[in-house]
CSV table of C-alpha atoms and ligand atoms in Angstrom, one decimal:
chain,number,residue,atom,x,y,z
A,1,MET,CA,16.1,9.1,-14.1
A,2,PRO,CA,13.5,5.9,-14.3
A,3,PRO,CA,10.0,7.3,-15.3
A,4,ILE,CA,8.1,6.6,-12.2
A,5,LEU,CA,11.2,9.2,-10.2
A,6,GLU,CA,10.5,11.6,-12.9
A,7,VAL,CA,6.8,11.8,-12.5
A,8,LEU,CA,7.3,12.1,-8.5
A,9,ALA,CA,9.5,15.0,-9.4
A,10,ARG,CA,6.4,16.5,-10.8
A,11,ARG,CA,7.5,16.0,-14.4
A,12,ARG,CA,5.0,14.3,-16.8
A,13,VAL,CA,5.8,11.3,-18.8
A,14,ASP,CA,4.2,10.2,-22.1
A,15,PRO,CA,3.0,7.2,-22.1
A,16,PRO,CA,2.8,7.4,-17.9
A,17,PRO,CA,4.9,4.6,-16.1
A,18,VAL,CA,2.7,1.7,-14.9
A,19,TRP,CA,2.2,-0.6,-11.7
A,20,LEU,CA,-0.3,-2.3,-10.2
A,21,MET,CA,-1.6,-2.5,-6.7
A,22,ARG,CA,-1.2,-6.1,-5.4
A,23,GLN,CA,0.8,-7.0,-8.8
A,24,ALA,CA,2.3,-9.9,-6.9
A,25,GLY,CA,-0.1,-12.4,-5.9
A,26,ARG,CA,-2.4,-15.3,-6.5
A,27,TYR,CA,-3.3,-14.2,-10.2
A,28,LEU,CA,0.0,-15.3,-10.9
A,29,PRO,CA,1.0,-19.2,-11.3
A,30,GLU,CA,4.5,-18.4,-10.8
A,31,TYR,CA,3.4,-16.7,-7.1
A,32,ARG,CA,1.2,-19.6,-6.4
A,33,GLU,CA,4.0,-22.1,-6.8
A,34,LEU,CA,6.4,-19.9,-4.6
A,35,ARG,CA,4.0,-19.6,-1.8
A,36,GLU,CA,3.7,-23.6,-2.0
A,37,ARG,CA,7.1,-23.8,-1.7
A,38,ALA,CA,7.2,-21.5,1.0
A,39,GLY,CA,4.5,-23.1,3.0
A,40,GLY,CA,2.6,-20.3,3.6
A,41,PHE,CA,2.1,-16.4,3.0
A,42,LEU,CA,4.3,-15.3,6.0
A,43,ASP,CA,6.7,-17.5,5.3
A,44,LEU,CA,7.1,-16.4,2.0
A,45,VAL,CA,7.2,-12.7,3.4
A,46,CYS,CA,10.0,-13.8,6.0
A,47,THR,CA,12.3,-15.5,3.7
A,48,PRO,CA,14.2,-13.0,1.5
A,49,ASP,CA,15.1,-15.2,-1.5
A,50,LEU,CA,11.6,-16.0,-1.9
A,51,ALA,CA,10.1,-12.7,-1.2
A,52,ALA,CA,12.4,-11.1,-3.3
A,53,GLU,CA,11.6,-13.5,-5.9
A,54,ALA,CA,7.8,-12.7,-5.7
A,55,THR,CA,8.7,-8.9,-5.9
A,56,LEU,CA,10.6,-9.3,-9.1
A,57,GLN,CA,8.0,-11.8,-10.6
A,58,PRO,CA,5.4,-9.3,-12.2
A,59,VAL,CA,7.8,-7.0,-13.4
A,60,ARG,CA,9.4,-9.7,-15.3
A,61,ARG,CA,6.2,-10.7,-16.8
A,62,PHE,CA,4.9,-7.5,-17.4
A,63,GLY,CA,7.8,-4.9,-17.6
A,64,PHE,CA,6.1,-2.5,-15.1
A,65,ASP,CA,7.9,0.2,-14.2
A,66,ALA,CA,8.0,-0.4,-10.6
A,67,ALA,CA,8.4,-3.5,-8.2
A,68,ILE,CA,6.7,-3.2,-5.0
A,69,LEU,CA,8.3,-5.0,-1.9
A,70,PHE,CA,6.5,-8.1,-1.4
A,71,SER,CA,5.3,-8.2,2.1
A,72,ASP,CA,1.7,-6.9,4.1
A,73,ILE,CA,0.9,-4.1,5.9
A,74,LEU,CA,0.0,-6.1,9.0
A,75,VAL,CA,3.6,-7.0,9.6
A,76,VAL,CA,3.6,-3.6,11.8
A,77,PRO,CA,1.1,-5.2,14.2
A,78,TRP,CA,3.0,-8.6,14.2
A,79,ALA,CA,6.3,-6.4,15.0
A,80,LEU,CA,4.2,-4.6,17.7
A,81,GLY,CA,3.6,-7.9,19.5
A,82,GLN,CA,0.2,-9.2,18.1
A,83,GLU,CA,0.1,-12.6,16.4
A,84,LEU,CA,-0.4,-12.8,13.0
A,85,ALA,CA,-2.1,-15.5,10.7
A,86,PHE,CA,-2.9,-15.5,7.2
A,87,GLY,CA,-5.8,-18.5,6.8
A,88,SER,CA,-6.3,-19.8,2.7
A,89,GLU,CA,-10.1,-19.3,3.2
A,90,GLU,CA,-10.9,-16.3,5.1
A,91,GLY,CA,-8.7,-13.0,5.4
A,92,PRO,CA,-5.6,-12.2,7.7
A,93,ARG,CA,-5.9,-12.5,11.6
A,94,LEU,CA,-4.2,-10.5,14.3
A,95,SER,CA,-4.7,-12.0,17.9
A,96,PRO,CA,-5.5,-11.1,20.4
A,97,PRO,CA,-7.7,-8.2,19.0
A,98,LEU,CA,-7.1,-5.0,21.2
A,99,ALA,CA,-10.9,-4.4,21.3
A,100,GLY,CA,-12.3,-4.7,24.8
A,101,GLN,CA,-9.0,-4.4,26.4
A,102,SER,CA,-7.6,-1.2,28.0
A,103,LEU,CA,-5.4,0.3,25.2
A,104,PRO,CA,-3.0,1.6,27.9
A,105,LEU,CA,-2.3,-1.5,29.4
A,106,ALA,CA,-2.2,-3.7,26.5
A,107,LEU,CA,0.1,-1.5,24.8
A,108,PHE,CA,2.4,-1.0,27.8
A,109,ALA,CA,2.5,-4.9,28.2
A,110,MET,CA,2.8,-5.9,24.6
A,111,ALA,CA,6.3,-7.5,23.8
A,112,ASN,CA,8.2,-5.7,20.8
A,113,ARG,CA,9.1,-7.8,18.1
A,114,PRO,CA,11.0,-5.4,15.7
A,115,GLU,CA,13.3,-8.2,15.0
A,116,ARG,CA,10.5,-9.6,13.1
A,117,LEU,CA,11.1,-6.9,10.2
A,118,LYS,CA,14.5,-7.5,9.8
A,119,PRO,CA,14.2,-10.2,7.1
A,120,ILE,CA,11.9,-7.9,5.3
A,121,VAL,CA,14.2,-5.2,5.2
A,122,GLU,CA,16.8,-7.9,3.6
A,123,THR,CA,14.5,-8.6,1.0
A,124,VAL,CA,14.4,-4.6,0.1
A,125,ARG,CA,18.4,-5.4,-0.1
A,126,GLN,CA,18.4,-8.0,-2.5
A,127,VAL,CA,15.7,-6.7,-4.9
A,128,ARG,CA,17.4,-3.6,-5.2
A,129,ALA,CA,20.6,-5.5,-6.1
A,130,ALA,CA,18.5,-7.6,-8.9
A,131,LEU,CA,16.6,-5.0,-10.0
A,132,PRO,CA,17.5,-3.3,-13.4
A,133,GLU,CA,18.4,0.4,-13.1
A,134,ASP,CA,15.3,1.6,-15.0
A,135,LYS,CA,13.0,-0.1,-12.7
A,136,VAL,CA,12.0,1.6,-9.2
A,137,LEU,CA,11.6,-0.5,-6.1
A,138,LEU,CA,8.8,0.9,-3.8
A,139,GLY,CA,8.7,0.3,-0.2
A,140,PHE,CA,5.4,0.6,1.9
A,141,ALA,CA,3.6,0.6,5.0
A,142,GLY,CA,-0.2,0.7,6.0
A,143,GLY,CA,-1.4,4.1,7.1
A,144,PRO,CA,-1.8,4.1,10.8
A,145,TRP,CA,-5.5,4.4,10.9
A,146,THR,CA,-5.7,1.2,8.9
A,147,VAL,CA,-3.3,-0.7,11.0
A,148,ALA,CA,-5.2,0.0,14.0
A,149,THR,CA,-8.4,-1.0,12.9
A,150,TYR,CA,-7.2,-4.5,12.1
A,151,MET,CA,-5.2,-4.3,15.5
A,152,LEU,CA,-8.5,-3.4,17.2
A,153,ALA,CA,-11.0,-5.7,15.5
A,154,GLY,CA,-8.5,-8.4,14.7
A,155,GLU,CA,-9.7,-8.6,11.1
A,156,GLY,CA,-10.4,-6.4,8.3
A,157,GLY,CA,-13.3,-4.0,7.3
A,158,ARG,CA,-14.8,-3.6,11.0
A,159,VAL,CA,-14.0,-0.1,11.1
A,160,GLU,CA,-16.7,1.0,13.6
A,161,GLU,CA,-14.7,-1.0,16.3
A,162,ALA,CA,-11.9,1.3,15.9
A,163,ARG,CA,-14.2,4.7,15.8
A,164,LEU,CA,-15.9,3.5,18.9
A,165,ALA,CA,-12.6,3.0,20.6
A,166,ALA,CA,-11.6,6.3,19.3
A,167,LEU,CA,-14.4,8.0,20.9
A,168,LYS,CA,-14.6,5.9,24.4
A,169,ASP,CA,-10.9,6.3,25.1
A,170,PRO,CA,-9.4,8.7,22.9
A,171,PHE,CA,-6.2,9.0,25.2
A,172,GLY,CA,-5.6,5.4,24.9
A,173,PHE,CA,-6.5,5.4,21.1
A,174,ARG,CA,-4.1,8.1,20.6
A,175,MET,CA,-1.5,6.2,22.3
A,176,LEU,CA,-1.9,3.4,19.9
A,177,ILE,CA,-1.8,5.7,16.6
A,178,GLU,CA,1.2,7.0,18.0
A,179,ARG,CA,2.9,3.6,18.4
A,180,ILE,CA,2.0,2.7,15.0
A,181,THR,CA,3.2,5.7,13.7
A,182,ASN,CA,6.7,5.7,15.3
A,183,VAL,CA,7.2,1.9,14.2
A,184,THR,CA,5.8,2.9,10.6
A,185,ALA,CA,8.0,5.8,10.3
A,186,GLY,CA,11.1,3.7,11.4
A,187,PHE,CA,10.1,0.8,9.3
A,188,LEU,CA,9.8,2.9,6.2
A,189,ALA,CA,13.1,4.6,6.7
A,190,ALA,CA,15.1,1.2,7.0
A,191,GLN,CA,13.4,0.0,3.7
A,192,ILE,CA,14.7,3.3,2.0
A,193,VAL,CA,17.8,3.5,3.4
A,194,HIS,CA,18.5,-0.3,2.1
A,195,GLY,CA,17.2,0.4,-1.3
A,196,ALA,CA,13.3,1.5,-1.5
A,197,GLN,CA,13.1,4.7,-3.8
A,198,ALA,CA,9.8,5.8,-2.9
A,199,VAL,CA,7.3,4.4,-0.4
A,200,GLN,CA,3.6,4.3,-0.4
A,201,ILE,CA,1.2,4.5,2.6
A,202,PHE,CA,-1.7,2.6,2.1
A,203,ASP,CA,-4.7,3.8,4.2
A,204,SER,CA,-7.3,1.1,2.6
A,205,TRP,CA,-10.2,2.0,5.5
A,206,ALA,CA,-9.7,5.9,5.3
A,207,GLY,CA,-13.0,6.1,4.1
A,208,GLN,CA,-16.3,6.8,6.2
A,209,LEU,CA,-14.8,8.9,9.0
A,210,SER,CA,-16.3,12.0,10.4
A,211,VAL,CA,-14.4,15.3,9.4
A,212,ALA,CA,-12.6,15.4,12.7
A,213,GLU,CA,-11.9,11.6,12.7
A,214,PHE,CA,-10.2,11.9,9.1
A,215,GLU,CA,-8.2,15.0,10.4
A,216,ARG,CA,-7.2,13.3,13.4
A,217,TRP,CA,-6.6,9.9,12.7
A,218,VAL,CA,-5.7,9.9,9.0
A,219,ILE,CA,-4.0,13.4,8.1
A,220,ARG,CA,-2.2,14.0,11.3
A,221,PRO,CA,-0.3,10.6,11.7
A,222,THR,CA,0.6,10.9,7.9
A,223,ARG,CA,2.0,13.6,8.0
A,224,GLN,CA,4.0,13.1,11.1
A,225,ILE,CA,5.5,10.2,8.8
A,226,VAL,CA,6.0,12.6,5.9
A,227,GLU,CA,7.7,14.9,8.2
A,228,THR,CA,10.1,12.1,9.6
A,229,ILE,CA,11.3,10.4,6.2
A,230,GLY,CA,9.9,12.5,3.3
A,231,HIS,CA,13.1,14.2,3.0
A,232,LEU,CA,15.0,10.6,2.4
A,233,ALA,CA,12.5,9.5,-0.7
A,234,PRO,CA,9.2,10.6,-1.9
A,235,VAL,CA,6.0,9.4,-0.4
A,236,ILE,CA,2.8,8.2,-2.1
A,237,GLY,CA,-0.2,8.4,0.1
A,238,PHE,CA,-3.4,6.5,-0.7
A,239,PRO,CA,-6.3,7.5,1.4
A,240,ARG,CA,-9.0,5.0,-0.2
A,241,GLY,CA,-12.2,6.5,-0.1
A,242,ALA,CA,-11.3,9.7,1.0
A,243,GLY,CA,-13.9,11.6,-1.4
A,244,SER,CA,-14.4,15.2,-0.9
A,245,ARG,CA,-11.3,15.1,1.8
A,246,LEU,CA,-8.6,14.3,-0.9
A,247,ALA,CA,-7.5,18.0,-1.4
A,248,ALA,CA,-7.3,18.3,2.5
A,249,TYR,CA,-5.4,15.1,2.8
A,250,ALA,CA,-2.9,16.2,-0.1
A,251,ARG,CA,-2.2,19.7,1.3
A,252,GLU,CA,-2.0,18.8,5.0
A,253,THR,CA,0.0,15.7,4.9
A,254,GLY,CA,2.7,16.9,2.7
A,255,VAL,CA,2.5,13.5,0.4
A,256,HIS,CA,4.6,13.8,-2.5
A,257,ALA,CA,1.7,12.0,-4.8
A,258,VAL,CA,-1.6,10.7,-4.1
A,259,ALA,CA,-2.9,7.3,-5.2
A,260,LEU,CA,-6.6,7.7,-6.4
A,261,ASP,CA,-9.1,5.1,-5.8
A,262,GLU,CA,-11.4,4.0,-8.8
A,263,GLY,CA,-14.4,6.6,-7.3
A,264,ALA,CA,-11.8,9.6,-7.0
A,265,VAL,CA,-11.5,12.8,-8.9
A,266,PRO,CA,-8.7,14.9,-8.8
A,267,ASP,CA,-10.5,18.0,-8.2
A,268,GLY,CA,-8.6,20.7,-5.9
A,269,LEU,CA,-5.9,19.2,-6.0
A,270,PRO,CA,-3.0,21.2,-7.3
A,271,ASP,CA,-2.2,20.6,-11.1
A,272,ASP,CA,1.4,19.6,-10.7
A,273,LEU,CA,0.7,17.1,-7.8
A,274,PRO,CA,1.6,13.8,-9.4
A,275,VAL,CA,-1.4,11.3,-9.1
A,276,GLN,CA,-1.4,7.6,-9.6
A,277,GLY,CA,-4.2,5.4,-10.3
A,278,ASN,CA,-7.4,4.9,-11.0
A,279,VAL,CA,-8.2,1.8,-13.5
A,280,ASP,CA,-11.5,-0.1,-12.1
A,281,PRO,CA,-9.9,-3.2,-10.9
A,282,LEU,CA,-13.2,-4.6,-11.8
A,283,ALA,CA,-12.8,-3.3,-15.6
A,284,LEU,CA,-9.5,-5.4,-15.5
A,285,LEU,CA,-11.3,-8.5,-14.3
A,286,ALA,CA,-13.9,-8.0,-17.3
A,287,GLY,CA,-11.0,-7.2,-19.6
A,288,GLY,CA,-12.0,-6.6,-23.6
A,289,GLU,CA,-13.1,-3.4,-25.0
A,290,ALA,CA,-14.4,-2.6,-21.3
A,291,LEU,CA,-10.9,-2.5,-20.1
A,292,ASP,CA,-9.7,-0.4,-23.7
A,293,ARG,CA,-12.2,2.1,-22.8
A,294,GLU,CA,-11.4,2.4,-19.2
A,295,VAL,CA,-7.4,2.5,-19.6
A,296,ASP,CA,-8.6,5.3,-22.5
A,297,ALA,CA,-10.5,7.2,-20.1
A,298,VAL,CA,-8.1,7.4,-17.3
A,299,LEU,CA,-5.4,8.5,-19.7
A,300,ALA,CA,-7.3,11.3,-20.7
A,301,ARG,CA,-8.4,12.2,-17.2
A,302,PHE,CA,-4.8,12.8,-16.2
A,303,ARG,CA,-3.1,13.7,-19.7
A,304,ASP,CA,-2.1,17.3,-18.3
A,305,ARG,CA,-1.0,16.2,-15.0
A,306,PRO,CA,2.2,14.1,-14.1
A,307,HIS,CA,0.5,10.5,-13.9
A,308,ILE,CA,1.4,7.0,-12.7
A,309,LEU,CA,-1.2,4.6,-14.3
A,310,ASN,CA,-2.5,2.1,-11.7
A,311,LEU,CA,-5.7,0.6,-10.6
A,312,GLY,CA,-7.8,2.5,-8.0
A,313,HIS,CA,-7.4,-0.8,-5.6
A,314,GLY,CA,-5.5,-4.2,-5.6
A,315,ILE,CA,-6.1,-6.5,-8.7
A,316,ASP,CA,-8.5,-9.3,-8.4
A,317,LYS,CA,-7.2,-12.6,-7.7
A,318,ALA,CA,-9.5,-14.0,-10.4
A,319,THR,CA,-7.9,-11.6,-13.1
A,320,PRO,CA,-6.6,-13.2,-16.2
A,321,ILE,CA,-3.2,-12.7,-17.1
A,322,ALA,CA,-4.1,-11.8,-20.4
A,323,HIS,CA,-6.1,-8.7,-19.3
A,324,VAL,CA,-2.9,-7.5,-17.6
A,325,GLU,CA,-1.0,-7.7,-20.7
A,326,ARG,CA,-3.6,-6.0,-22.8
A,327,LEU,CA,-3.5,-3.1,-20.4
A,328,VAL,CA,0.1,-2.7,-20.7
A,329,GLN,CA,-0.5,-3.0,-24.5
A,330,ARG,CA,-3.1,-0.4,-24.6
A,331,LEU,CA,-1.1,1.9,-22.8
A,332,ARG,CA,2.3,1.6,-24.5
A,333,GLY,CA,0.8,0.9,-27.9
B,1,CP3,O1,1.3,-5.1,-4.1
B,1,CP3,C1,2.0,-6.3,-4.1
B,1,CP3,O2,2.0,-6.8,-4.7
B,1,CP3,C2,2.6,-5.7,-2.8
B,1,CP3,C3,2.6,-6.7,-1.3
B,1,CP3,C4,1.3,-6.1,-0.6
B,1,CP3,C5,0.4,-7.4,-0.3
B,1,CP3,N1,-0.3,-7.0,0.9
B,1,CP3,C6,0.4,-8.9,-0.4
B,1,CP3,C7,-0.5,-9.7,0.0
B,1,CP3,C8,0.7,-5.4,-0.5
B,1,CP3,C9,1.2,-3.8,-0.7
B,1,CP3,C10,-0.3,-5.2,0.3
B,1,CP3,C11,-1.1,-4.3,1.1
B,1,CP3,C12,-2.3,-4.5,2.0
B,1,CP3,N2,-2.4,-5.7,2.8
B,1,CP3,C13,-3.2,-3.9,2.3
B,1,CP3,C14,-3.7,-2.3,1.5
B,1,CP3,C15,-4.1,-2.6,0.2
B,1,CP3,C16,-5.4,-3.0,0.1
B,1,CP3,O3,-5.6,-4.1,-0.6
B,1,CP3,O4,-6.3,-2.5,0.7
B,1,CP3,C17,-4.1,-4.5,3.3
B,1,CP3,C18,-5.4,-3.8,3.6
B,1,CP3,C19,-3.7,-5.8,3.7
B,1,CP3,C20,-4.3,-6.8,4.7
B,1,CP3,C21,-4.6,-8.0,3.9
B,1,CP3,N3,-3.3,-8.9,3.3
B,1,CP3,C22,-5.4,-8.8,3.4
B,1,CP3,C23,-6.9,-8.1,3.5
B,1,CP3,C24,-5.3,-9.9,2.9
B,1,CP3,C25,-6.3,-11.0,2.6
B,1,CP3,C26,-7.0,-10.7,0.9
B,1,CP3,C27,-6.2,-11.2,0.0
B,1,CP3,O5,-6.0,-10.8,-0.8
B,1,CP3,O6,-5.8,-12.5,0.4
B,1,CP3,C28,-3.8,-10.2,2.9
B,1,CP3,C29,-3.1,-11.2,2.3
B,1,CP3,C30,-2.1,-10.9,1.2
B,1,CP3,N4,-1.4,-9.8,1.3
B,1,CP3,C31,-1.8,-11.5,-0.2
B,1,CP3,C32,-1.1,-10.8,-1.0
B,1,CP3,C33,0.0,-11.2,-2.0
B,1,CP3,C34,-2.8,-13.0,-0.6
B,1,CP3,C35,-2.1,-14.1,0.5
B,1,CP3,C36,-2.1,-15.5,-0.3
B,1,CP3,O7,-0.7,-15.6,-0.8
B,1,CP3,O8,-2.8,-16.1,0.2
């Protein structure tokens, strides 16, 4: 069995298997070349030959134990009918933003475009066919809460917009979360059926919520996804910034593993629950002995648990390739 699937089945592997969040991306010259060739990020995502190549590049270069599907969490709002643009300067944009609109009406009137996801599922198929047997293909999607924050604000980071919408119109917001949850479960099921051997749910904006909000908008929809697809393949949950709510998240969602951000500690998690993480992306950017110390500390922290080595968040695009090589070397000796 490939090492990552061993760990997800709650067995420890020594040294732990490794992959990195955002391992395909602009820190790789071969990725920049591919993106240029495709004409843009979304074109790259939607051209299966090229997206499959982008997925495989980091595995080839560094020998990671997993390939993660080359796509983005924002393709789900795109399939729900919002327009999506990835500018080269600012972050991604969804338009029109849903904030200020009547959510029940906006959702009712939105043109569903599920066919927009078909090329991405085709990428999954191609990657699995090309990937060596000892490497795992990971599918993914955004957590419904995080996806909702983008759909409301039209851009990232404005969590207050979503919190306000949820407070002012709990019924409409709940309809939005349910729509996202259903499409996400279906999309993940399609990825699994076509070759993804495990999936990760990225809830990047799960921090800074009240206790009640975290329960309602993070835990509950995640549990619903796990109930729908969790028997098909293991689910890794990544509630970034969950802090002291991490143990409740793990227990109540039923995820098979949790991905930890660089500030997270495993206190309160069951001893045999697989964990992933949590090297500080800034230590990877710094490199040198600071990186060695960080890798050693993370390995020591999770020595007694089933553990997949990863970052606490995505790789910074300024990260030198030599630093990634050094991390892998430090791990495998
Ligand atoms: O990890 C991987 O290598 C697989 C592909 C992947 C991408 N995005 C490709 C991407 C994954 C798993 C994601 C997840 C994602 N996307 C998240 C959750 C994880 C996190 O980082 O918190 C979020 C919030 C997004 C939304 C998103 N997409 C943002 C905020 C940005 C802009 C910031 C940036 O890094 O440019 C993107 C663009 C994006 N997604 C790029 C890549 C490789 C860069 C696009 C480019 O080539 O210009």
